[in-house]
Coordinates of N, CA and C in Angstrom, one line a residue:
S1 N 5.7 3.7 8.6 CA 5.1 2.4 9.0 C 3.6 2.7 9.1
A2 N 2.8 1.7 9.1 CA 1.4 1.8 9.3 C 0.9 0.7 10.2
V3 N -0.3 1.1 11.0 CA -1.0 0.1 11.8 C -2.5 0.2 11.5
K4 N -3.0 -1.1 11.3 CA -4.5 -1.2 11.1 C -5.1 -2.2 11.9
I5 N -6.3 -2.2 12.1 CA -7.1 -3.3 13.0 C -8.1 -3.8 12.0
S6 N -8.1 -5.1 11.8 CA -9.1 -5.8 11.0 C -9.6 -6.9 11.7
G7 N -10.9 -6.8 12.2 CA -11.4 -8.0 13.1 C -10.6 -8.0 14.3
D8 N -10.1 -9.2 14.5 CA -9.3 -9.5 15.8 C -7.8 -9.4 15.5
Q9 N -7.4 -8.9 14.3 CA -6.1 -8.8 13.9 C -5.5 -7.4 13.9
L10 N -4.3 -7.2 14.5 CA -3.6 -6.1 14.5 C -2.5 -6.2 13.4
I11 N -2.5 -5.4 12.4 CA -1.7 -5.5 11.3 C -0.7 -4.4 11.3
H12 N 0.5 -4.5 11.2 CA 1.5 -3.3 11.2 C 2.7 -3.7 10.2
T13 N 3.2 -2.6 9.7 CA 4.4 -2.6 8.7 C 5.4 -1.8 9.5
G14 N 6.7 -2.2 9.2 CA 7.8 -1.7 9.8 C 8.9 -1.1 8.9
F15 N 9.8 -0.3 9.6 CA 10.9 0.2 8.9 C 12.0 -0.8 8.6
D16 N 11.7 -2.0 9.1 CA 12.7 -3.0 8.8 C 12.2 -3.9 7.6
G17 N 11.1 -3.5 7.0 CA 10.5 -4.2 5.8 C 9.7 -5.4 6.0
Y18 N 9.3 -5.5 7.4 CA 8.5 -6.6 7.7 C 7.0 -6.2 7.9
L19 N 6.1 -7.0 7.5 CA 4.6 -7.0 7.8 C 4.3 -8.0 8.7
L20 N 3.7 -7.6 9.9 CA 3.3 -8.6 10.9 C 1.8 -8.6 11.2
V21 N 1.2 -9.7 11.4 CA -0.2 -9.8 11.7 C -0.3 -10.5 13.0
R22 N -0.9 -9.7 14.1 CA -1.0 -10.5 15.4 C -2.5 -10.6 15.7
D23 N -2.7 -11.8 16.2 CA -4.1 -12.1 16.5 C -4.2 -11.7 18.0
M24 N -5.1 -10.7 18.2 CA -5.3 -10.2 19.4 C -5.8 -11.2 20.6
K25 N -6.7 -12.1 20.1 CA -7.3 -13.1 20.9 C -6.4 -14.1 21.4
L26 N -5.5 -14.6 20.5 CA -4.4 -15.5 20.8 C -3.1 -14.8 21.3
D27 N -3.1 -13.5 21.2 CA -2.0 -12.7 21.6 C -0.8 -13.4 21.0
R28 N -0.6 -13.7 19.7 CA 0.6 -14.0 19.1 C 0.6 -13.7 17.5
I29 N 1.7 -13.6 17.0 CA 1.9 -13.3 15.6 C 1.5 -14.5 14.8
V30 N 0.5 -14.4 13.9 CA -0.1 -15.3 13.0 C 0.5 -15.3 11.5
H31 N 1.0 -14.1 11.2 CA 1.6 -14.0 9.8 C 2.8 -13.0 9.9
S32 N 3.9 -13.3 9.2 CA 5.0 -12.5 9.1 C 5.5 -12.6 7.7
W33 N 5.8 -11.4 7.1 CA 6.2 -11.3 5.7 C 7.2 -10.3 5.6
I34 N 8.1 -10.5 4.7 CA 9.1 -9.6 4.3 C 9.3 -9.6 2.7
S35 N 9.3 -8.5 2.1 CA 9.6 -8.6 0.5 C 10.9 -7.8 0.3
T36 N 11.3 -6.9 1.2 CA 12.4 -6.0 1.0 C 13.1 -5.6 2.2
K37 N 14.3 -5.3 2.1 CA 15.0 -4.7 3.3 C 14.6 -3.2 3.4
A38 N 14.0 -2.6 2.5 CA 13.5 -1.1 2.6 C 12.3 -1.0 3.4
P39 N 12.2 0.0 4.1 CA 11.1 0.3 5.0 C 9.8 0.3 4.2
L40 N 8.8 -0.3 4.8 CA 7.4 -0.4 4.3 C 6.7 0.9 4.8
S41 N 6.2 1.7 3.9 CA 5.7 3.0 4.1 C 4.1 3.1 4.4
D42 N 3.5 2.3 3.8 CA 1.9 2.4 4.0 C 1.2 1.1 3.7
M43 N -0.1 0.9 4.1 CA -0.8 -0.3 3.8 C -2.2 0.0 3.7
I44 N -3.0 -0.7 2.9 CA -4.3 -0.8 2.6 C -4.8 -2.1 3.1
V45 N -5.9 -2.1 3.8 CA -6.6 -3.4 4.2 C -7.8 -3.5 3.4
K46 N -7.8 -4.4 2.3 CA -9.1 -4.5 1.5 C -10.1 -5.3 2.2
D47 N -9.8 -6.3 2.9 CA -10.6 -7.1 3.8 C -9.7 -7.9 4.7
S48 N -10.2 -8.9 5.4 CA -9.5 -9.5 6.5 C -8.3 -10.4 6.0
S49 N -8.2 -10.7 4.7 CA -7.1 -11.4 4.2 C -6.4 -10.8 3.0
N50 N -6.8 -9.7 2.5 CA -6.2 -9.1 1.4 C -5.6 -7.7 1.8
L51 N -4.3 -7.5 1.6 CA -3.6 -6.2 1.8 C -3.0 -5.8 0.7
I52 N -2.8 -4.4 0.6 CA -1.8 -3.8 -0.3 C -0.8 -3.0 0.5
V53 N 0.5 -3.2 0.2 CA 1.6 -2.6 0.9 C 2.5 -1.9 0.0
S54 N 2.9 -0.6 0.4 CA 4.0 0.1 -0.4 C 5.3 0.2 0.4
S55 N 6.3 0.5 -0.4 CA 7.6 0.6 0.4 C 8.5 1.7 -0.3
W56 N 9.6 2.0 0.5 CA 10.5 3.1 0.0 C 11.4 2.6 -1.3
D57 N 11.3 1.3 -1.6 CA 12.0 0.9 -2.7 C 11.1 1.0 -3.8
S58 N 10.0 1.7 -3.9 CA 9.2 2.1 -5.1 C 8.2 0.8 -5.4
S59 N 8.0 -0.1 -4.6 CA 7.1 -1.3 -5.1 C 5.8 -1.2 -4.3
I60 N 4.8 -1.8 -4.9 CA 3.5 -2.0 -4.4 C 3.3 -3.5 -4.4
T61 N 2.8 -4.0 -3.4 CA 2.7 -5.5 -3.2 C 1.3 -5.9 -2.8
Q62 N 0.5 -6.7 -3.5 CA -0.7 -7.2 -3.0 C -0.5 -8.5 -2.3
I63 N -1.0 -8.6 -1.2 CA -0.8 -9.8 -0.4 C -2.1 -10.5 0.0
D64 N -2.2 -11.8 -0.1 CA -3.3 -12.6 0.3 C -2.9 -13.6 1.4
L65 N -3.3 -13.0 2.5 CA -3.0 -13.8 3.9 C -3.6 -15.3 3.9
R66 N -4.8 -15.4 3.4 CA -5.4 -16.7 3.4 C -4.7 -17.7 2.5
M67 N -4.3 -17.2 1.2 CA -3.7 -18.1 0.3 C -2.1 -18.1 0.5
K68 N -1.6 -17.2 1.4 CA -0.1 -17.1 1.7 C 0.6 -16.9 0.3
S69 N 0.1 -15.8 -0.4 CA 0.8 -15.5 -1.7 C 0.8 -14.0 -1.8
C70 N 1.7 -13.5 -2.6 CA 1.9 -12.1 -2.8 C 2.1 -12.0 -4.4
E71 N 1.9 -10.7 -4.8 CA 2.3 -10.3 -6.1 C 2.8 -8.8 -6.0
Q72 N 4.0 -8.8 -6.4 CA 4.6 -7.5 -6.4 C 4.5 -6.8 -7.7
I73 N 4.3 -5.4 -7.6 CA 4.1 -4.6 -8.7 C 5.1 -3.5 -8.6
R74 N 6.0 -3.4 -9.6 CA 6.9 -2.2 -9.7 C 6.1 -1.0 -10.0
H75 N 6.4 0.1 -9.3 CA 5.5 1.2 -9.5 C 6.2 2.4 -10.2
S76 N 7.5 2.7 -9.8 CA 8.2 3.8 -10.1 C 9.5 3.7 -9.7
K77 N 10.4 4.7 -10.0 CA 11.7 4.7 -9.5 C 12.1 5.6 -8.2
S78 N 10.9 6.1 -7.8 CA 11.0 6.9 -6.5 C 10.2 6.3 -5.3
P79 N 10.8 6.7 -4.1 CA 10.1 6.0 -2.9 C 8.6 6.3 -2.8
I80 N 7.8 5.3 -2.4 CA 6.4 5.6 -2.2 C 6.1 5.9 -0.9
R81 N 5.5 7.1 -0.5 CA 5.3 7.5 0.8 C 3.8 7.2 1.3
K82 N 2.8 7.2 0.4 CA 1.5 7.0 0.9 C 0.7 6.3 -0.3
I83 N -0.2 5.4 0.0 CA -1.1 4.9 -1.0 C -2.5 4.9 -0.5
V84 N -3.5 5.2 -1.5 CA -4.9 5.2 -1.3 C -5.5 4.3 -2.2
L85 N -6.7 3.7 -1.8 CA -7.4 2.9 -2.8 C -8.8 3.6 -3.2
H86 N -9.1 3.6 -4.5 CA -10.3 4.2 -5.0 C -11.4 3.5 -4.5
E87 N -12.6 4.2 -4.1 CA -13.6 3.4 -3.6 C -14.2 2.2 -4.3
E88 N -13.9 2.1 -5.6 CA -14.4 0.9 -6.4 C -13.4 -0.2 -6.1
G89 N -12.3 -0.1 -5.5 CA -11.4 -1.1 -5.1 C -10.4 -1.5 -6.2
N90 N -10.4 -0.9 -7.1 CA -9.4 -1.3 -8.3 C -8.2 -0.4 -8.7
I91 N -8.2 0.8 -8.2 CA -7.2 1.8 -8.5 C -6.4 2.2 -7.3
V92 N -5.3 2.1 -7.3 CA -4.3 2.5 -6.3 C -3.7 3.8 -6.8
V93 N -3.6 4.9 -5.9 CA -2.9 6.1 -6.2 C -1.8 6.2 -5.2
A94 N -0.7 6.4 -5.8 CA 0.6 6.5 -4.8 C 1.3 7.9 -4.9
A95 N 1.6 8.4 -3.7 CA 2.3 9.6 -3.6 C 3.8 9.3 -3.4
H96 N 4.6 9.9 -4.2 CA 6.0 9.6 -4.5 C 6.9 10.6 -3.5
G97 N 8.1 10.1 -3.3 CA 9.1 10.9 -2.5 C 9.5 12.0 -3.3
V98 N 9.3 12.1 -4.5 CA 9.7 13.2 -5.5 C 8.6 14.1 -5.9
G99 N 7.6 14.0 -5.3 CA 6.4 14.9 -5.5 C 5.3 14.4 -6.3
G100 N 5.5 13.3 -7.1 CA 4.5 12.9 -8.1 C 3.4 12.1 -7.4
L101 N 2.3 12.0 -8.2 CA 1.1 11.2 -7.9 C 0.9 10.3 -9.1
K102 N 0.9 8.9 -8.8 CA 0.7 8.1 -10.0 C -0.4 7.1 -9.6
S103 N -1.0 6.4 -10.6 CA -2.1 5.4 -10.3 C -1.8 4.2 -11.1
I104 N -2.3 3.2 -10.6 CA -2.2 1.9 -11.2 C -3.5 1.0 -11.1
D105 N -4.0 0.4 -12.1 CA -5.2 -0.3 -12.2 C -4.9 -1.8 -11.7
L106 N -5.4 -2.3 -10.8 CA -5.0 -3.6 -10.2 C -5.7 -4.8 -11.0
R107 N -6.7 -4.4 -11.9 CA -7.2 -5.4 -12.7 C -6.4 -5.8 -14.0
N108 N -5.3 -4.9 -14.3 CA -4.4 -5.0 -15.3 C -3.1 -4.2 -15.0
T109 N -2.3 -4.9 -14.1 CA -1.1 -4.2 -13.7 C -0.1 -3.9 -14.9
S110 N -0.3 -4.5 -15.9 CA 0.7 -4.1 -17.1 C 0.2 -2.7 -17.7
T111 N -0.9 -2.3 -17.5 CA -1.5 -1.0 -18.0 C -0.4 0.1 -17.6
P112 N -0.1 1.0 -18.5 CA 0.8 2.0 -18.3 C 0.1 3.0 -17.0
L113 N 1.1 3.5 -16.2 CA 0.7 4.3 -15.1 C 0.1 5.6 -15.6
K114 N -0.9 6.1 -14.8 CA -1.4 7.4 -15.1 C -0.6 8.4 -14.0
E115 N -0.2 9.5 -14.6 CA 0.4 10.4 -13.7 C -0.4 11.7 -13.7
Y116 N -0.5 12.2 -12.3 CA -1.2 13.5 -12.1 C -0.4 14.7 -12.0
G117 N -0.7 15.7 -12.7 CA 0.2 16.9 -12.6 C -0.2 17.6 -11.3
I118 N 0.7 18.2 -10.7 CA 0.4 18.9 -9.4 C 0.7 20.3 -9.6
G119 N 1.2 20.9 -10.7 CA 1.6 22.3 -10.9 C 2.9 22.2 -11.6
N120 N 3.4 23.5 -11.8 CA 4.7 23.7 -12.4 C 5.8 23.2 -11.6
G121 N 6.4 22.1 -12.1 CA 7.7 21.6 -11.6 C 7.6 21.3 -10.1
H122 N 6.5 20.9 -9.6 CA 6.4 20.5 -8.2 C 7.2 19.3 -7.9
T123 N 8.1 19.4 -7.0 CA 9.1 18.3 -6.7 C 9.2 18.1 -5.2
D124 N 8.4 18.7 -4.3 CA 8.3 18.5 -2.9 C 7.8 17.1 -2.6
V125 N 8.1 16.6 -1.4 CA 7.7 15.4 -1.0 C 6.2 15.4 -0.7
I126 N 5.4 14.5 -1.1 CA 4.0 14.3 -0.6 C 3.9 13.3 0.4
N127 N 3.5 13.8 1.6 CA 3.4 12.8 2.7 C 2.0 12.2 3.0
H128 N 1.0 12.8 2.5 CA -0.4 12.4 2.7 C -1.2 12.7 1.6
I129 N -2.1 11.7 1.2 CA -3.2 12.1 0.3 C -4.5 11.4 0.7
V130 N -5.6 12.0 0.3 CA -6.8 11.3 0.7 C -7.7 11.3 -0.7
M131 N -8.4 10.3 -1.0 CA -9.3 10.2 -2.1 C -10.7 10.2 -1.6
Q132 N -11.5 11.1 -2.3 CA -12.9 11.2 -2.0 C -13.6 11.1 -3.3
K133 N -14.3 10.2 -3.6 CA -15.0 9.8 -4.9 C -13.9 9.9 -5.9
D134 N -13.9 10.8 -6.9 CA -12.8 10.7 -7.9 C -11.9 12.0 -7.7
R135 N -11.9 12.5 -6.5 CA -10.9 13.7 -6.3 C -9.8 13.2 -5.3
I136 N -8.6 13.7 -5.5 CA -7.4 13.4 -4.7 C -7.2 14.8 -4.0
F137 N -6.9 14.6 -2.7 CA -6.5 15.9 -1.9 C -5.2 15.7 -1.2

């Protein structure tokens, strides 16, 4: 699960598949969303109303809180553990439960995924990744 603060909002994902947005001034939940029964694994807050959420069922979903809409992007057949957004805001890199790193271009989600090699037959779980400029750590 993940917890982020954006302005007066506390945004968190849960192992029950829910994303909740709590307005801290009003002290109440202002958005509640579920896309899957699988645990949500990570979240990127692009701005106060646009989020990107990943889950253990291998999906990445873009959520627009203001428009109350979402677009689900099937990413792979393995659970997604961690996602990062490239500094230009268009490329999401996902770490998978079977050791792979894959990226998707949000401007054209039908574009084939780019896979990043990590070494000879690396199949361990990747729990954390960081992107700085064009490097992935």
